[in-house]
Amino acid sequence: MCGIVGAIAQRDVIEILVEGLKRLEYRGYDSAGVALVNPDKKLDRVRRVGKVKALADAMTSEDHPGSVGIAHTRWATHGEPSEANAHPHISNDRIAVVHNGIIENHAALRADLIAEGYQFASETDTEVITHLLHKELLKSGDMLEAFKATIAQLDGAYGTVAIDVENPGQLYAARSGSPLVIGYGIGENFLASDQLALLPVTRRFSFLEEGDIAVITRTSVQIYDQAGQTVQREISESDITHDAGDKGPFKHYMLKEIYEQPIAIKNTLEGRLKNGKLAETAFGEDADRILKDIEHVQIIACGTSYHAGMVARYWFEEYAGISCNVEIASEFRYRKSQVHPKSLLVTISQSGETADTLAALRLAKEIGYHSSLTICNVPGSSLVRESDLAYLMNAGAEIGVASTKAFTVQLVGLLLLVTAIGRHKDMNAETESHVVSALNALPAKIEQALDMSKAINLLAEDFADKHHSLFLGRGDQYPIAMEGALKLKEISYIHAEAYAAGELKHGPLALIDADMPVIVVAPNNELLEKLHSNVEEVRARGGLMYVFADSGAHFKSDSTMKVLSVPHCEKVIAPILYSVPLQLLSYYVALIKGTDVDQPRNLAKSVTVE
Ligand code: M6R
């Protein structure tokens, strides 16, 4: 989390830095700051609590000249969101540092530095880098040597950028676990946590690798690898067209992204289907050679992406006839797990930078997985670069913190993967063409589901005074209930739990009363009768239900139940379709609650700390 921007140019860089921060706000938004070396060779630092707008407003009220600078938008880890804890941190009015990630040995370093006379102005782990760098600089007199010596003393996963007023011609950067991208301009160069930040000033980028240190001037970029050797990192031209500022006619990015789902699904299918079948190259030229040998699938992900993985487990076992486990990355990476023979490690991630998922992938490589595949939305991200195979989702940038189109597109990618592996297992040609035709029909079905918007908006009013809610589903709709609950809690702050409906009687039934709305997802499938019984269990305890049901599922609205009709669809795509009305529900409830829909409190879009 946290977003970093750095710039070194002939012109003033303040506007570039602030615009970059606005584009990185998805990474954190509890405070923001900037430090420039001004023409008098003095540090000019401005920090504000709150969103980047507060900083931008402060910057426009005065001139801030300076052609070298660093900037930061924060998601607090150590120390509350306050001006004192906001980055950049400075040491002796000379060094300024921004940092993303966690310095695990900060307490010991802080104690040593305090003993040596350094005074700390914040509670952050970052400030140790600043004073350590100052100390090393006094020792060696050479900024590069000092920077290298500082980095060598840090434990943890981080990206960091430093400037020194005595060396105003350079930016110093290090990557160890958190992404940093260099942007190449003409007579000016830049750095950021994500290329999105720099799209207004350049399209040419290279990514720092793990352990890299870079020294960036206006006209040159020198990169040293982990061993201290000078290295070249490939420079590529970005074709990202996304303009982070463009919400179109929508009030929020989240709503825009919900409505983009039909086109995002068409885009992800583009070129991957051929003559009613999955194209051989859908997962890359080399994929079939790897996938044909796979005997087990292990899925690893976090949050919404984990829910996508949970749905896929049902699909892998039912349609491909291959065993599949799904685990949350933060659990997987810290337990001793057994590796099944010929096991494929599948990571799912919108950002491709989620620290736990990335760590799980790295662990899997050490413990004997056959190969790895990522389903990811960000080309060039760490997961894409470090996996054997990558399915690029092509969903378009997702800005709203609450994941919507990324989720449904992940599900489409997973269903294609089930097909790609299933071909070598239990899936026959007839089932494959059934899956493909259901997927082709999906964008139109989602358009129809979006027409439920008005009815859902009305229904949302019932939730305005509620503090708790329960989501129920069965089979492959159980993870959809979990995703519905996650959406509601993260943007409306209403406590929401999800249960497999068959579990009700094992505990959660005790919660049921008129103040606990129960949301049920009810497609017309083989579990429908069982679900009807669960609904009766709730009704008998005075619960109020909101049922999203197939027209053939025979639920009728009455005083205890509001039924919303979801367009009929093939069973295989039902989990994808039913997630759409739940997204709309959480959106409209959040609107009524007046929360910050796109940037809910305490969260960030990209979770690059563990
Ligand atoms: O970028 P990732 O898909 O790896 O992110 C994982 C989770 O942080 C993410 O899915 C999160 O749960 C959603 N933003 C919630 O809507």
mmCIF file of C-alpha atoms in Angstrom, residues 133-460:
data_model
loop_
_atom_site.group_PDB
_atom_site.id
_atom_site.type_symbol
_atom_site.label_atom_id
_atom_site.label_comp_id
_atom_site.label_asym_id
_atom_site.label_seq_id
_atom_site.Cartn_x
_atom_site.Cartn_y
_atom_site.Cartn_z
ATOM 1 C CA LEU A 133 20.741 7.336 5.618
ATOM 2 C CA HIS A 134 21.856 10.595 7.184
ATOM 3 C CA LYS A 135 24.148 8.730 9.552
ATOM 4 C CA GLU A 136 25.662 6.637 6.747
ATOM 5 C CA LEU A 137 26.104 9.738 4.625
ATOM 6 C CA LEU A 138 28.094 11.468 7.342
ATOM 7 C CA LYS A 139 30.216 8.332 7.603
ATOM 8 C CA SER A 140 31.040 7.755 3.935
ATOM 9 C CA GLY A 141 30.446 11.193 2.432
ATOM 10 C CA ASP A 142 29.014 9.438 -0.622
ATOM 11 C CA MET A 143 25.265 9.319 -1.145
ATOM 12 C CA LEU A 144 25.211 6.120 -3.206
ATOM 13 C CA GLU A 145 27.422 4.280 -0.717
ATOM 14 C CA ALA A 146 25.293 5.596 2.139
ATOM 15 C CA PHE A 147 22.065 4.548 0.416
ATOM 16 C CA LYS A 148 23.415 1.045 -0.243
ATOM 17 C CA ALA A 149 24.633 0.734 3.347
ATOM 18 C CA THR A 150 21.231 1.853 4.633
ATOM 19 C CA ILE A 151 19.295 -0.590 2.477
ATOM 20 C CA ALA A 152 21.595 -3.417 3.613
ATOM 21 C CA GLN A 153 20.449 -2.841 7.207
ATOM 22 C CA LEU A 154 16.712 -2.982 6.527
ATOM 23 C CA ASP A 155 14.586 -6.126 6.975
ATOM 24 C CA GLY A 156 11.132 -6.350 5.473
ATOM 25 C CA ALA A 157 9.296 -5.729 2.235
ATOM 26 C CA TYR A 158 9.423 -2.187 0.934
ATOM 27 C CA GLY A 159 10.025 0.269 -1.853
ATOM 28 C CA THR A 160 11.720 3.530 -0.971
ATOM 29 C CA VAL A 161 12.971 6.719 -2.637
ATOM 30 C CA ALA A 162 15.312 9.303 -1.148
ATOM 31 C CA ILE A 163 16.627 12.744 -2.036
ATOM 32 C CA ASP A 164 19.492 14.757 -0.564
ATOM 33 C CA VAL A 165 19.668 18.554 -0.793
ATOM 34 C CA GLU A 166 23.441 18.347 -1.205
ATOM 35 C CA ASN A 167 23.028 16.006 -4.196
ATOM 36 C CA PRO A 168 20.030 17.595 -5.909
ATOM 37 C CA GLY A 169 20.769 15.972 -9.262
ATOM 38 C CA GLN A 170 19.760 12.443 -8.177
ATOM 39 C CA LEU A 171 16.882 10.353 -6.924
ATOM 40 C CA TYR A 172 17.858 7.165 -5.063
ATOM 41 C CA ALA A 173 15.436 4.235 -5.101
ATOM 42 C CA ALA A 174 15.366 0.674 -3.787
ATOM 43 C CA ARG A 175 12.934 -2.148 -4.333
ATOM 44 C CA SER A 176 12.613 -5.009 -1.907
ATOM 45 C CA GLY A 177 9.154 -6.500 -2.065
ATOM 46 C CA SER A 178 7.130 -3.469 -3.142
ATOM 47 C CA PRO A 179 6.965 -2.462 -6.782
ATOM 48 C CA LEU A 180 8.737 0.549 -8.263
ATOM 49 C CA VAL A 181 8.654 1.538 -11.893
ATOM 50 C CA ILE A 182 10.979 3.996 -13.627
ATOM 51 C CA GLY A 183 9.454 6.304 -16.225
ATOM 52 C CA TYR A 184 11.737 7.649 -18.956
ATOM 53 C CA GLY A 185 11.109 11.140 -20.314
ATOM 54 C CA ILE A 186 13.127 13.405 -22.574
ATOM 55 C CA GLY A 187 15.662 15.173 -20.407
ATOM 56 C CA GLU A 188 13.646 14.158 -17.340
ATOM 57 C CA ASN A 189 12.967 10.926 -15.495
ATOM 58 C CA PHE A 190 10.454 9.659 -12.985
ATOM 59 C CA LEU A 191 9.693 6.949 -10.471
ATOM 60 C CA ALA A 192 6.436 5.601 -9.107
ATOM 61 C CA SER A 193 4.755 2.655 -7.422
ATOM 62 C CA ASP A 194 2.639 2.126 -10.538
ATOM 63 C CA GLN A 195 2.971 3.307 -14.131
ATOM 64 C CA LEU A 196 -0.550 4.793 -13.893
ATOM 65 C CA ALA A 197 0.950 7.658 -11.917
ATOM 66 C CA LEU A 198 3.265 8.645 -14.736
ATOM 67 C CA LEU A 199 1.070 8.224 -17.804
ATOM 68 C CA PRO A 200 0.638 11.990 -18.268
ATOM 69 C CA VAL A 201 4.435 12.422 -18.634
ATOM 70 C CA THR A 202 5.745 9.246 -20.252
ATOM 71 C CA ARG A 203 4.834 5.924 -21.822
ATOM 72 C CA ARG A 204 8.297 4.347 -21.487
ATOM 73 C CA PHE A 205 8.840 2.253 -18.405
ATOM 74 C CA SER A 206 11.133 -0.282 -16.820
ATOM 75 C CA PHE A 207 10.420 -2.226 -13.639
ATOM 76 C CA LEU A 208 12.926 -2.568 -10.835
ATOM 77 C CA GLU A 209 13.531 -6.195 -9.849
ATOM 78 C CA GLU A 210 13.763 -7.511 -6.306
ATOM 79 C CA GLY A 211 16.864 -6.128 -4.586
ATOM 80 C CA ASP A 212 17.539 -3.464 -7.228
ATOM 81 C CA ILE A 213 18.899 -0.064 -6.312
ATOM 82 C CA ALA A 214 18.578 2.775 -8.831
ATOM 83 C CA VAL A 215 20.185 6.180 -9.164
ATOM 84 C CA ILE A 216 18.158 8.410 -11.424
ATOM 85 C CA THR A 217 19.238 11.728 -12.894
ATOM 86 C CA ARG A 218 17.542 13.902 -15.481
ATOM 87 C CA THR A 219 19.336 12.133 -18.284
ATOM 88 C CA SER A 220 20.394 8.751 -16.947
ATOM 89 C CA VAL A 221 19.250 5.712 -14.991
ATOM 90 C CA GLN A 222 21.809 3.488 -13.312
ATOM 91 C CA ILE A 223 20.517 0.240 -11.817
ATOM 92 C CA TYR A 224 22.426 -2.125 -9.500
ATOM 93 C CA ASP A 225 21.125 -5.629 -8.816
ATOM 94 C CA GLN A 226 21.132 -7.479 -5.503
ATOM 95 C CA ALA A 227 24.790 -8.416 -6.010
ATOM 96 C CA GLY A 228 25.723 -4.778 -6.637
ATOM 97 C CA GLN A 229 26.345 -5.344 -10.345
ATOM 98 C CA THR A 230 25.232 -2.768 -12.893
ATOM 99 C CA VAL A 231 22.256 -4.162 -14.819
ATOM 100 C CA GLN A 232 19.902 -3.071 -17.582
ATOM 101 C CA ARG A 233 16.188 -3.558 -17.080
ATOM 102 C CA GLU A 234 14.128 -3.823 -20.224
ATOM 103 C CA ILE A 235 12.344 -0.617 -21.218
ATOM 104 C CA SER A 236 8.894 -1.163 -22.663
ATOM 105 C CA GLU A 237 6.271 1.096 -24.167
ATOM 106 C CA SER A 238 2.981 1.067 -22.248
ATOM 107 C CA ASP A 239 -0.250 0.903 -24.197
ATOM 108 C CA ILE A 240 -2.434 1.547 -21.168
ATOM 109 C CA THR A 241 -5.151 3.943 -22.262
ATOM 110 C CA HIS A 242 -6.837 4.344 -18.932
ATOM 111 C CA ASP A 243 -7.393 7.838 -17.669
ATOM 112 C CA ALA A 244 -7.822 7.568 -13.931
ATOM 113 C CA GLY A 245 -9.698 10.872 -13.873
ATOM 114 C CA ASP A 246 -12.529 9.682 -16.054
ATOM 115 C CA LYS A 247 -15.700 8.545 -14.297
ATOM 116 C CA GLY A 248 -17.862 9.259 -17.320
ATOM 117 C CA PRO A 249 -21.504 9.830 -16.406
ATOM 118 C CA PHE A 250 -21.214 7.775 -13.220
ATOM 119 C CA LYS A 251 -21.142 9.163 -9.708
ATOM 120 C CA HIS A 252 -18.533 6.666 -8.534
ATOM 121 C CA TYR A 253 -15.876 4.465 -10.087
ATOM 122 C CA MET A 254 -17.548 1.497 -8.436
ATOM 123 C CA LEU A 255 -20.804 2.066 -10.304
ATOM 124 C CA LYS A 256 -18.922 2.691 -13.548
ATOM 125 C CA GLU A 257 -17.026 -0.551 -13.064
ATOM 126 C CA ILE A 258 -20.201 -2.495 -12.271
ATOM 127 C CA TYR A 259 -21.657 -1.249 -15.552
ATOM 128 C CA GLU A 260 -18.453 -2.048 -17.440
ATOM 129 C CA GLN A 261 -18.814 -5.762 -16.738
ATOM 130 C CA PRO A 262 -20.414 -6.764 -20.044
ATOM 131 C CA ILE A 263 -17.638 -5.088 -22.054
ATOM 132 C CA ALA A 264 -14.924 -6.288 -19.676
ATOM 133 C CA ILE A 265 -16.139 -9.867 -20.171
ATOM 134 C CA LYS A 266 -16.215 -9.449 -23.937
ATOM 135 C CA ASN A 267 -12.659 -8.104 -23.763
ATOM 136 C CA THR A 268 -11.391 -10.992 -21.675
ATOM 137 C CA LEU A 269 -12.942 -13.504 -24.076
ATOM 138 C CA GLU A 270 -11.588 -11.689 -27.135
ATOM 139 C CA GLY A 271 -9.183 -13.941 -29.036
ATOM 140 C CA ARG A 272 -9.530 -16.733 -26.486
ATOM 141 C CA LEU A 273 -12.461 -18.541 -28.097
ATOM 142 C CA LYS A 274 -12.367 -20.043 -31.556
ATOM 143 C CA ASN A 275 -15.111 -21.921 -33.447
ATOM 144 C CA GLY A 276 -17.173 -22.424 -30.317
ATOM 145 C CA LYS A 277 -14.183 -23.783 -28.383
ATOM 146 C CA LEU A 278 -11.427 -22.534 -26.159
ATOM 147 C CA ALA A 279 -8.462 -21.430 -28.307
ATOM 148 C CA GLU A 280 -5.344 -23.573 -27.782
ATOM 149 C CA THR A 281 -3.338 -20.446 -26.998
ATOM 150 C CA ALA A 282 -5.831 -18.899 -24.536
ATOM 151 C CA PHE A 283 -3.273 -19.225 -21.727
ATOM 152 C CA GLY A 284 -0.191 -18.608 -23.887
ATOM 153 C CA GLU A 285 1.738 -20.556 -26.497
ATOM 154 C CA ASP A 286 3.325 -22.870 -23.972
ATOM 155 C CA ALA A 287 0.282 -23.493 -21.826
ATOM 156 C CA ASP A 288 -1.072 -26.727 -23.207
ATOM 157 C CA ARG A 289 2.268 -28.480 -22.734
ATOM 158 C CA ILE A 290 2.144 -27.576 -19.023
ATOM 159 C CA LEU A 291 -1.583 -27.968 -18.376
ATOM 160 C CA LYS A 292 -1.904 -31.435 -19.883
ATOM 161 C CA ASP A 293 0.247 -32.918 -17.106
ATOM 162 C CA ILE A 294 -1.574 -31.295 -14.195
ATOM 163 C CA GLU A 295 -3.210 -33.644 -11.653
ATOM 164 C CA HIS A 296 -4.173 -31.149 -8.937
ATOM 165 C CA VAL A 297 -4.917 -27.438 -8.693
ATOM 166 C CA GLN A 298 -4.037 -25.298 -5.672
ATOM 167 C CA ILE A 299 -5.555 -21.818 -5.756
ATOM 168 C CA ILE A 300 -4.149 -18.995 -3.627
ATOM 169 C CA ALA A 301 -5.610 -15.510 -3.310
ATOM 170 C CA CYS A 302 -6.943 -12.888 -0.896
ATOM 171 C CA GLY A 303 -10.279 -11.142 -0.378
ATOM 172 C CA THR A 304 -12.521 -10.975 -3.413
ATOM 173 C CA SER A 305 -9.987 -12.892 -5.486
ATOM 174 C CA TYR A 306 -10.136 -15.684 -2.912
ATOM 175 C CA HIS A 307 -13.911 -15.839 -3.366
ATOM 176 C CA ALA A 308 -13.372 -16.244 -7.115
ATOM 177 C CA GLY A 309 -11.048 -19.137 -6.307
ATOM 178 C CA MET A 310 -13.689 -20.713 -4.083
ATOM 179 C CA VAL A 311 -16.193 -20.734 -6.933
ATOM 180 C CA ALA A 312 -13.575 -22.267 -9.224
ATOM 181 C CA ARG A 313 -13.070 -25.179 -6.832
ATOM 182 C CA TYR A 314 -16.660 -26.264 -7.492
ATOM 183 C CA TRP A 315 -16.068 -25.943 -11.245
ATOM 184 C CA PHE A 316 -12.720 -27.776 -11.324
ATOM 185 C CA GLU A 317 -14.130 -30.778 -9.488
ATOM 186 C CA GLU A 318 -17.483 -30.840 -11.293
ATOM 187 C CA TYR A 319 -16.530 -30.033 -14.884
ATOM 188 C CA ALA A 320 -12.854 -30.953 -15.182
ATOM 189 C CA GLY A 321 -12.838 -33.867 -12.735
ATOM 190 C CA ILE A 322 -9.629 -32.665 -11.119
ATOM 191 C CA SER A 323 -9.068 -32.085 -7.411
ATOM 192 C CA CYS A 324 -8.719 -28.492 -6.305
ATOM 193 C CA ASN A 325 -7.907 -26.756 -3.018
ATOM 194 C CA VAL A 326 -8.300 -23.051 -2.318
ATOM 195 C CA GLU A 327 -6.535 -21.172 0.426
ATOM 196 C CA ILE A 328 -6.114 -17.617 1.645
ATOM 197 C CA ALA A 329 -2.568 -16.526 0.830
ATOM 198 C CA SER A 330 -1.746 -15.227 4.312
ATOM 199 C CA GLU A 331 -2.549 -18.676 5.753
ATOM 200 C CA PHE A 332 -0.870 -20.715 3.064
ATOM 201 C CA ARG A 333 2.422 -18.874 3.314
ATOM 202 C CA TYR A 334 2.862 -19.556 7.028
ATOM 203 C CA ARG A 335 1.845 -23.179 7.328
ATOM 204 C CA LYS A 336 3.534 -26.375 6.331
ATOM 205 C CA SER A 337 1.426 -27.750 3.502
ATOM 206 C CA GLN A 338 1.691 -30.958 1.534
ATOM 207 C CA VAL A 339 2.216 -30.588 -2.194
ATOM 208 C CA HIS A 340 0.151 -32.942 -4.342
ATOM 209 C CA PRO A 341 2.010 -34.534 -7.243
ATOM 210 C CA LYS A 342 1.866 -32.540 -10.492
ATOM 211 C CA SER A 343 0.168 -29.680 -8.776
ATOM 212 C CA LEU A 344 -0.512 -26.350 -10.493
ATOM 213 C CA LEU A 345 -0.321 -23.277 -8.255
ATOM 214 C CA VAL A 346 -2.902 -20.742 -9.422
ATOM 215 C CA THR A 347 -2.769 -17.220 -7.998
ATOM 216 C CA ILE A 348 -5.649 -14.819 -8.566
ATOM 217 C CA SER A 349 -5.145 -11.101 -8.149
ATOM 218 C CA GLN A 350 -6.519 -7.922 -9.630
ATOM 219 C CA SER A 351 -3.388 -5.919 -8.826
ATOM 220 C CA GLY A 352 -0.719 -8.563 -9.176
ATOM 221 C CA GLU A 353 1.078 -6.961 -6.217
ATOM 222 C CA THR A 354 -0.753 -8.344 -3.181
ATOM 223 C CA ALA A 355 2.087 -9.082 -0.769
ATOM 224 C CA ASP A 356 0.668 -12.295 0.701
ATOM 225 C CA THR A 357 -0.230 -13.757 -2.695
ATOM 226 C CA LEU A 358 3.196 -12.921 -4.078
ATOM 227 C CA ALA A 359 4.895 -14.484 -1.064
ATOM 228 C CA ALA A 360 2.765 -17.615 -1.514
ATOM 229 C CA LEU A 361 3.843 -17.892 -5.150
ATOM 230 C CA ARG A 362 7.493 -17.563 -4.169
ATOM 231 C CA LEU A 363 7.043 -20.217 -1.481
ATOM 232 C CA ALA A 364 5.307 -22.566 -3.915
ATOM 233 C CA LYS A 365 8.316 -22.393 -6.207
ATOM 234 C CA GLU A 366 10.524 -23.578 -3.362
ATOM 235 C CA ILE A 367 8.359 -26.461 -2.193
ATOM 236 C CA GLY A 368 7.923 -28.361 -5.404
ATOM 237 C CA TYR A 369 4.875 -27.197 -7.316
ATOM 238 C CA HIS A 370 4.874 -28.421 -10.896
ATOM 239 C CA SER A 371 4.215 -24.933 -12.282
ATOM 240 C CA SER A 372 2.422 -21.684 -11.624
ATOM 241 C CA LEU A 373 -0.232 -19.653 -13.345
ATOM 242 C CA THR A 374 -1.647 -16.274 -12.422
ATOM 243 C CA ILE A 375 -4.990 -14.747 -13.316
ATOM 244 C CA CYS A 376 -4.214 -11.070 -13.087
ATOM 245 C CA ASN A 377 -5.400 -7.705 -14.351
ATOM 246 C CA VAL A 378 -2.136 -5.773 -14.396
ATOM 247 C CA PRO A 379 0.388 -6.571 -17.124
ATOM 248 C CA GLY A 380 3.937 -6.229 -15.886
ATOM 249 C CA SER A 381 2.936 -6.750 -12.258
ATOM 250 C CA SER A 382 5.059 -8.912 -9.979
ATOM 251 C CA LEU A 383 2.709 -11.906 -10.142
ATOM 252 C CA VAL A 384 2.658 -11.793 -13.931
ATOM 253 C CA ARG A 385 6.425 -11.530 -14.157
ATOM 254 C CA GLU A 386 7.119 -14.287 -11.646
ATOM 255 C CA SER A 387 4.573 -16.900 -12.776
ATOM 256 C CA ASP A 388 5.177 -19.545 -15.451
ATOM 257 C CA LEU A 389 1.882 -18.742 -17.159
ATOM 258 C CA ALA A 390 -0.243 -15.603 -16.999
ATOM 259 C CA TYR A 391 -3.841 -15.015 -17.940
ATOM 260 C CA LEU A 392 -4.144 -11.250 -18.415
ATOM 261 C CA MET A 393 -7.695 -10.385 -17.562
ATOM 262 C CA ASN A 394 -8.009 -7.307 -19.808
ATOM 263 C CA ALA A 395 -10.759 -5.995 -17.547
ATOM 264 C CA GLY A 396 -9.421 -2.440 -17.763
ATOM 265 C CA ALA A 397 -8.156 -0.543 -14.730
ATOM 266 C CA GLU A 398 -10.278 -1.006 -11.634
ATOM 267 C CA ILE A 399 -10.139 2.107 -9.464
ATOM 268 C CA GLY A 400 -12.897 1.569 -6.884
ATOM 269 C CA VAL A 401 -11.462 -0.138 -3.831
ATOM 270 C CA ALA A 402 -14.383 -2.566 -3.847
ATOM 271 C CA SER A 403 -13.624 -5.093 -6.520
ATOM 272 C CA THR A 404 -16.487 -5.660 -8.989
ATOM 273 C CA LYS A 405 -15.568 -6.161 -12.625
ATOM 274 C CA ALA A 406 -12.283 -7.762 -11.614
ATOM 275 C CA PHE A 407 -14.242 -10.429 -9.738
ATOM 276 C CA THR A 408 -16.544 -11.399 -12.599
ATOM 277 C CA VAL A 409 -13.676 -11.328 -15.091
ATOM 278 C CA GLN A 410 -11.570 -13.503 -12.767
ATOM 279 C CA LEU A 411 -14.449 -15.983 -12.745
ATOM 280 C CA VAL A 412 -14.541 -16.001 -16.539
ATOM 281 C CA GLY A 413 -10.762 -16.593 -16.653
ATOM 282 C CA LEU A 414 -11.115 -19.406 -14.143
ATOM 283 C CA LEU A 415 -13.878 -21.056 -16.136
ATOM 284 C CA LEU A 416 -11.623 -20.938 -19.186
ATOM 285 C CA LEU A 417 -8.861 -22.524 -17.115
ATOM 286 C CA VAL A 418 -11.237 -25.264 -15.960
ATOM 287 C CA THR A 419 -11.883 -25.896 -19.653
ATOM 288 C CA ALA A 420 -8.205 -25.821 -20.624
ATOM 289 C CA ILE A 421 -7.342 -28.396 -17.951
ATOM 290 C CA GLY A 422 -10.637 -30.275 -18.255
ATOM 291 C CA ARG A 423 -9.944 -31.069 -21.908
ATOM 292 C CA HIS A 424 -7.162 -33.346 -20.743
ATOM 293 C CA LYS A 425 -9.395 -34.829 -18.035
ATOM 294 C CA ASP A 426 -13.156 -35.363 -17.772
ATOM 295 C CA MET A 427 -14.517 -32.555 -19.908
ATOM 296 C CA ASN A 428 -15.826 -33.745 -23.257
ATOM 297 C CA ALA A 429 -16.267 -31.622 -26.382
ATOM 298 C CA GLU A 430 -19.996 -31.247 -25.764
ATOM 299 C CA THR A 431 -19.492 -29.819 -22.263
ATOM 300 C CA GLU A 432 -16.763 -27.539 -23.585
ATOM 301 C CA SER A 433 -19.029 -26.081 -26.252
ATOM 302 C CA HIS A 434 -21.792 -25.708 -23.642
ATOM 303 C CA VAL A 435 -19.447 -23.724 -21.378
ATOM 304 C CA VAL A 436 -18.262 -21.581 -24.284
ATOM 305 C CA SER A 437 -21.769 -20.769 -25.460
ATOM 306 C CA ALA A 438 -22.833 -19.901 -21.892
ATOM 307 C CA LEU A 439 -19.839 -17.557 -21.657
ATOM 308 C CA ASN A 440 -20.695 -15.946 -24.970
ATOM 309 C CA ALA A 441 -24.205 -15.290 -23.659
ATOM 310 C CA LEU A 442 -22.943 -13.848 -20.371
ATOM 311 C CA PRO A 443 -22.432 -10.172 -21.353
ATOM 312 C CA ALA A 444 -26.072 -9.917 -22.516
ATOM 313 C CA LYS A 445 -27.275 -11.630 -19.331
ATOM 314 C CA ILE A 446 -25.325 -9.152 -17.244
ATOM 315 C CA GLU A 447 -26.916 -6.268 -19.184
ATOM 316 C CA GLN A 448 -30.282 -7.701 -18.135
ATOM 317 C CA ALA A 449 -29.151 -8.061 -14.524
ATOM 318 C CA LEU A 450 -28.078 -4.398 -14.557
ATOM 319 C CA ASP A 451 -31.693 -3.545 -15.367
ATOM 320 C CA MET A 452 -32.506 -4.672 -11.817
ATOM 321 C CA SER A 453 -30.764 -1.512 -10.635
ATOM 322 C CA LYS A 454 -33.923 0.522 -9.962
ATOM 323 C CA ALA A 455 -35.590 -2.220 -7.935
ATOM 324 C CA ILE A 456 -32.406 -2.830 -5.948
ATOM 325 C CA ASN A 457 -32.031 0.889 -5.273
ATOM 326 C CA LEU A 458 -35.514 0.900 -3.715
ATOM 327 C CA LEU A 459 -34.830 -2.215 -1.692
ATOM 328 C CA ALA A 460 -31.593 -0.705 -0.368
#
